[in-house]
Amino acid sequence: MQCSKCRRDAVIYQRYSGLHLCEQHFNRDLEAKAKRAIREHRWIASGDTVAVALSGGKDSSAVLYFLHRLLHERRDVRLMAITVDEGIGGYRDPARARAIAERIGVPWVTASFREEYGVTLDEIVARKGTGLSCSYCGVLRRALLNRVAREEGVTKFAYGFNLDDEAQSVLMNVLRGDPYRLTRPVREVAGFVPRIKPFMYIPEREVALYAFLHVEGFDLAGCPYAADALRGDVRGILDAYTYRHPATKYSLVNLGEALRNPEQPPEGGLRVCERCGEPCGEVCRACQVLDEVRRGA
Ligand code: SF4
């Protein structure tokens, strides 16, 4: 197949646009969408230090490469990468993330559950079972990333979340009947480093192709605990439906954005955890999780 915009060979077909694209036009298309997302959300400003939460997988590696291309000539914005080692045997390898950051040419720092909390995710799962692995992992990783980011003077956290991730999150909140998460506004909260998601309008398969074209050595393995997540079921439902209705994921992401009303006050207001001093909505969930793990509750 030839590119719809030139005569070169196509590397991808976009069902939602009806276009075949060669490598050059694919890169241009993806980067233009990511830049538009940054511009429309006013995600990066002069003086920012942007840290990519670098897992070493395709999405975070791709967003690191893209942001380096976008920002490397700017003297007023700093880019770095932070990797959290949750302690998942055979899956998380910080050395891989470090090699990716070094090849791209971005400063890299790391932190681990073992050093911060005295326990790995594997040990938590051994004590608590796999049912809440993602919930515990997410809470503890976010708290640790937030702490490291503040120490490093980070003003924005860049995640590799793609269109599929975002659409799944909206549908999961609908299926859980969770109006608070569905309508929770995206706003800056003191103590939390704000998150940016340059690939939120780009389908997962396009982010994967971008990573294959530009990043060497990213991790293809999936987390061994991922199968326990509701997300896996929702992914299957959504992919099957989107095959027949190609715009569905965009519709869900747009719905999610429209429902987030920035005027809505935070539930319970912002408090600070009495134990660890981290900001939290009501009580610090990271300290609750660690109590549960240590008590064996
Ligand atoms: Fe953590 Fe779940 Fe992601 Fe695995 S899939 S790294 S347990 S959040």
Coordinates of C-alpha atoms and ligand atoms in Angstrom, one line a residue:
M1 CA 0.0 0.0 0.0
Q2 CA 1.2 3.5 -0.8
C3 CA 1.0 6.5 1.6
S4 CA -2.2 8.5 1.0
K5 CA -0.1 11.7 1.0
C6 CA 2.9 10.7 -1.1
R7 CA 4.2 7.7 -3.1
R8 CA 6.2 6.0 -0.4
D9 CA 5.3 2.7 1.2
A10 CA 2.7 2.9 4.0
V11 CA 3.7 1.7 7.5
I12 CA 0.2 2.0 9.0
Y13 CA -3.5 2.3 8.1
Q14 CA -5.7 4.6 10.3
R15 CA -9.2 3.2 10.1
Y16 CA -10.7 6.3 11.8
S17 CA -9.2 8.7 9.2
G18 CA -9.2 6.3 6.2
L19 CA -5.5 7.2 5.6
H20 CA -2.5 5.0 4.8
L21 CA 0.7 6.7 6.0
C22 CA 4.4 6.3 5.3
E23 CA 6.9 6.6 8.1
Q24 CA 7.5 10.2 7.5
H25 CA 3.8 11.2 7.4
F26 CA 3.0 8.9 10.3
N27 CA 5.7 10.7 12.5
R28 CA 4.4 14.1 11.4
D29 CA 0.8 13.1 12.2
L30 CA 1.5 11.7 15.6
E31 CA 3.8 14.5 16.7
A32 CA 1.3 17.1 15.5
K33 CA -1.5 15.5 17.6
A34 CA 0.7 15.3 20.6
K35 CA 1.9 19.0 20.2
R36 CA -1.8 20.1 19.8
A37 CA -2.7 18.3 23.0
I38 CA 0.1 20.1 24.9
R39 CA -0.9 23.4 23.4
E40 CA -4.6 23.1 24.0
H41 CA -4.1 22.1 27.7
R42 CA -1.3 24.6 28.2
W43 CA 0.7 21.7 29.7
I44 CA 4.3 23.1 29.3
A45 CA 5.4 26.6 30.1
S46 CA 8.7 28.4 30.3
G47 CA 10.5 27.5 33.5
D48 CA 9.0 24.0 33.7
T49 CA 11.0 20.9 34.7
V50 CA 9.2 18.0 33.0
A51 CA 9.8 14.5 34.3
V52 CA 8.7 11.4 32.4
A53 CA 7.5 8.6 34.6
L54 CA 9.7 6.1 32.7
S55 CA 8.7 2.4 33.2
G56 CA 10.8 1.2 30.3
G57 CA 7.7 0.1 28.4
K58 CA 6.7 1.3 25.0
D59 CA 4.4 4.2 26.0
S60 CA 6.7 5.9 28.5
S61 CA 9.7 5.3 26.3
A62 CA 7.9 6.8 23.3
V63 CA 6.7 9.9 25.3
L64 CA 10.3 10.5 26.5
Y65 CA 11.6 10.3 22.9
F66 CA 8.9 12.7 21.7
L67 CA 9.4 15.2 24.5
H68 CA 13.2 15.2 24.0
R69 CA 12.6 16.0 20.3
L70 CA 10.2 18.7 21.3
L71 CA 12.2 20.3 24.1
H72 CA 15.9 19.6 23.5
E73 CA 16.5 23.0 22.0
R74 CA 14.6 24.9 24.6
R75 CA 16.8 26.4 27.3
D76 CA 13.8 27.4 29.5
V77 CA 12.4 23.9 29.9
R78 CA 14.2 21.0 31.5
L79 CA 13.4 17.3 30.8
M80 CA 14.3 14.3 33.0
A81 CA 13.1 10.7 33.6
I82 CA 12.1 9.1 36.9
T83 CA 11.7 5.3 37.3
V84 CA 10.1 3.6 40.2
D85 CA 11.1 0.0 40.9
E86 CA 8.0 -1.6 42.5
G87 CA 9.9 -4.9 43.0
I88 CA 8.1 -7.1 40.5
G89 CA 10.4 -10.1 39.8
G90 CA 11.1 -10.8 36.1
Y91 CA 9.2 -7.7 35.0
R92 CA 10.5 -4.4 36.3
D93 CA 14.2 -3.8 35.4
P94 CA 15.4 -0.3 36.2
A95 CA 18.6 -0.9 34.2
R96 CA 16.5 -1.1 31.0
A97 CA 14.8 2.3 31.7
R98 CA 18.2 3.8 32.5
A99 CA 19.7 2.6 29.2
I100 CA 16.7 4.1 27.3
A101 CA 17.1 7.5 29.1
E102 CA 20.9 7.5 28.5
R103 CA 20.5 6.6 24.8
I104 CA 18.0 9.4 24.3
G105 CA 20.2 11.7 26.4
V106 CA 18.0 12.6 29.3
P107 CA 19.0 12.7 33.0
W108 CA 17.5 9.8 34.9
V109 CA 16.8 9.0 38.6
T110 CA 15.2 6.0 40.3
A111 CA 13.6 5.0 43.6
S112 CA 12.2 1.7 44.9
F113 CA 9.4 0.4 47.0
R114 CA 12.1 -1.6 48.9
E115 CA 14.1 1.5 49.9
E116 CA 11.1 3.7 50.5
Y117 CA 8.5 1.4 52.2
G118 CA 10.7 -1.6 53.2
V119 CA 8.6 -4.0 51.1
T120 CA 8.3 -5.0 47.5
L121 CA 5.1 -5.4 45.5
D122 CA 5.9 -9.1 45.2
E123 CA 6.0 -9.3 49.0
I124 CA 2.7 -7.3 49.3
V125 CA 1.1 -9.7 46.8
A126 CA 2.4 -12.7 48.7
R127 CA 0.8 -11.4 51.9
K128 CA -2.4 -9.9 50.5
G129 CA -3.1 -12.0 47.3
T130 CA -3.3 -10.7 43.8
G131 CA -6.8 -9.2 44.0
L132 CA -5.7 -5.6 44.9
S133 CA -2.2 -5.7 43.4
C134 CA -2.8 -2.8 41.0
S135 CA -4.6 -0.8 43.6
Y136 CA -1.8 -1.1 46.1
C137 CA 0.8 -0.6 43.4
G138 CA -0.8 2.5 41.9
V139 CA -1.3 4.2 45.3
L140 CA 2.3 3.6 46.5
R141 CA 3.9 4.4 43.2
R142 CA 2.1 7.7 42.8
A143 CA 3.1 8.7 46.4
L144 CA 6.7 7.8 45.7
L145 CA 6.9 9.5 42.3
N146 CA 5.3 12.6 43.8
R147 CA 7.9 12.7 46.6
V148 CA 10.9 12.2 44.3
A149 CA 9.5 14.7 41.8
R150 CA 9.3 17.4 44.5
E151 CA 12.9 16.7 45.6
E152 CA 14.0 17.1 42.0
G153 CA 12.2 20.4 41.4
V154 CA 9.8 18.8 38.9
T155 CA 6.9 20.9 37.9
K156 CA 5.1 18.5 35.5
F157 CA 4.9 14.8 35.3
A158 CA 4.6 13.4 31.8
Y159 CA 2.8 10.0 31.4
G160 CA 2.7 7.8 28.3
F161 CA -1.1 7.2 28.7
N162 CA -2.6 6.8 25.2
L163 CA -6.1 7.0 23.8
D164 CA -6.9 3.4 24.7
D165 CA -5.8 3.9 28.3
E166 CA -7.9 7.1 28.6
A167 CA -11.0 5.5 27.0
Q168 CA -10.7 2.5 29.2
S169 CA -10.5 4.7 32.3
V170 CA -13.7 6.5 31.4
L171 CA -15.6 3.3 30.7
M172 CA -14.2 1.7 33.9
N173 CA -15.6 4.6 35.9
V174 CA -19.0 4.2 34.2
L175 CA -19.1 0.4 34.9
R176 CA -18.1 1.0 38.5
G177 CA -20.8 3.6 38.8
D178 CA -18.2 6.1 40.1
P179 CA -19.6 9.6 39.5
Y180 CA -16.8 11.3 41.6
R181 CA -13.9 9.9 39.5
L182 CA -15.9 10.5 36.3
T183 CA -16.5 14.2 37.0
R184 CA -13.4 14.9 39.2
P185 CA -11.9 18.1 37.6
V186 CA -8.3 18.2 36.5
R187 CA -6.8 21.0 38.5
E188 CA -3.6 21.8 40.2
V189 CA -3.6 20.7 43.9
A190 CA -0.9 22.0 46.3
G191 CA 1.7 19.3 47.0
F192 CA 0.8 17.2 43.9
V193 CA 2.9 17.5 40.8
P194 CA 0.5 18.1 37.9
R195 CA 0.3 15.3 35.3
I196 CA 0.4 15.8 31.5
K197 CA -0.5 13.2 28.9
P198 CA 0.8 14.2 25.4
F199 CA -0.4 10.9 23.8
M200 CA -4.0 10.9 25.2
Y201 CA -5.5 11.3 21.7
I202 CA -3.2 8.8 20.0
P203 CA -4.3 5.1 19.7
E204 CA -2.1 2.6 21.5
R205 CA -1.0 0.8 18.2
E206 CA 0.3 4.1 16.9
V207 CA 2.2 4.8 20.1
A208 CA 3.7 1.3 19.8
L209 CA 4.7 1.9 16.2
Y210 CA 6.3 5.2 17.1
A211 CA 8.3 3.4 19.9
F212 CA 9.4 0.7 17.5
L213 CA 10.6 3.3 15.0
H214 CA 12.6 5.4 17.4
V215 CA 13.4 3.7 20.7
E216 CA 15.8 0.8 21.2
G217 CA 15.4 -1.8 23.9
F218 CA 12.0 -1.0 25.5
D219 CA 10.3 -3.6 27.5
L220 CA 7.7 -5.7 25.7
A221 CA 6.8 -7.9 28.7
G222 CA 3.5 -7.3 30.5
C223 CA 3.2 -7.1 34.3
P224 CA 2.4 -10.5 35.7
Y225 CA -0.3 -8.9 37.9
A226 CA -2.0 -7.0 35.1
A227 CA -4.4 -9.9 34.3
D228 CA -6.1 -9.3 37.7
A229 CA -7.3 -5.8 36.7
L230 CA -10.8 -4.8 35.6
R231 CA -8.9 -2.9 33.0
G232 CA -8.2 -6.2 31.1
D233 CA -11.9 -7.0 30.8
V234 CA -12.7 -3.4 29.7
R235 CA -10.0 -3.4 27.1
G236 CA -11.5 -6.5 25.5
I237 CA -15.0 -5.1 25.4
L238 CA -13.8 -1.8 24.1
D239 CA -11.5 -3.2 21.4
A240 CA -14.3 -5.5 20.1
Y241 CA -16.8 -2.6 20.0
T242 CA -14.3 -0.2 18.4
Y243 CA -13.6 -2.6 15.6
R244 CA -17.1 -2.0 14.3
H245 CA -17.3 1.7 15.5
P246 CA -13.8 3.2 15.0
A247 CA -14.5 6.5 16.7
T248 CA -15.7 5.0 20.0
K249 CA -12.4 5.6 21.9
Y250 CA -12.3 9.2 20.9
S251 CA -16.0 9.6 21.9
L252 CA -15.3 8.2 25.4
V253 CA -12.2 10.4 25.9
N254 CA -14.1 13.5 24.8
L255 CA -17.0 12.5 27.1
G256 CA -14.5 12.2 30.0
E257 CA -13.1 15.6 29.3
A258 CA -16.5 17.2 29.0
L259 CA -17.7 15.7 32.3
R260 CA -14.7 17.1 34.3
N261 CA -16.0 20.3 35.5
P262 CA -13.2 22.6 36.8
E263 CA -15.7 24.5 39.0
Q264 CA -16.4 21.4 41.1
P265 CA -14.7 21.8 44.6
P266 CA -12.5 18.9 45.7
E267 CA -14.3 16.4 47.8
G268 CA -13.5 17.1 51.5
G269 CA -10.8 19.7 50.5
L270 CA -7.1 19.0 50.5
R271 CA -5.5 17.7 53.6
V272 CA -2.1 16.5 54.5
C273 CA -1.4 13.0 55.9
E274 CA -0.5 13.3 59.6
R275 CA 1.8 10.3 59.3
C276 CA 4.0 11.0 56.2
G277 CA 3.1 14.6 55.4
E278 CA 2.0 13.8 51.8
P279 CA -1.0 15.6 50.4
C280 CA -4.2 13.6 50.3
G281 CA -7.9 14.0 49.6
E282 CA -9.1 12.7 52.9
V283 CA -6.7 10.3 54.6
C284 CA -3.4 9.3 53.0
R285 CA -4.2 6.1 51.0
A286 CA -0.5 5.2 50.8
C287 CA -0.3 5.0 54.6
Q288 CA -3.5 3.0 54.8
V289 CA -2.1 0.5 52.2
L290 CA 1.1 0.2 54.2
D291 CA -0.8 -0.4 57.4
E292 CA -2.9 -3.1 55.8
V293 CA 0.2 -4.8 54.4
R294 CA 2.1 -4.6 57.7
R295 CA -0.9 -5.8 59.8
G296 CA -1.7 -8.5 57.3
A297 CA -5.3 -7.2 57.5
Ligands
SF4_1 FE1 1.5 -2.2 39.2 FE2 -0.8 -3.3 38.2 FE3 0.8 -1.8 36.6 FE4 1.5 -4.2 37.5 S1 -0.2 -3.8 36.1 S2 2.8 -2.4 37.4 S3 0.7 -4.3 39.5 S4 -0.4 -1.1 38.4

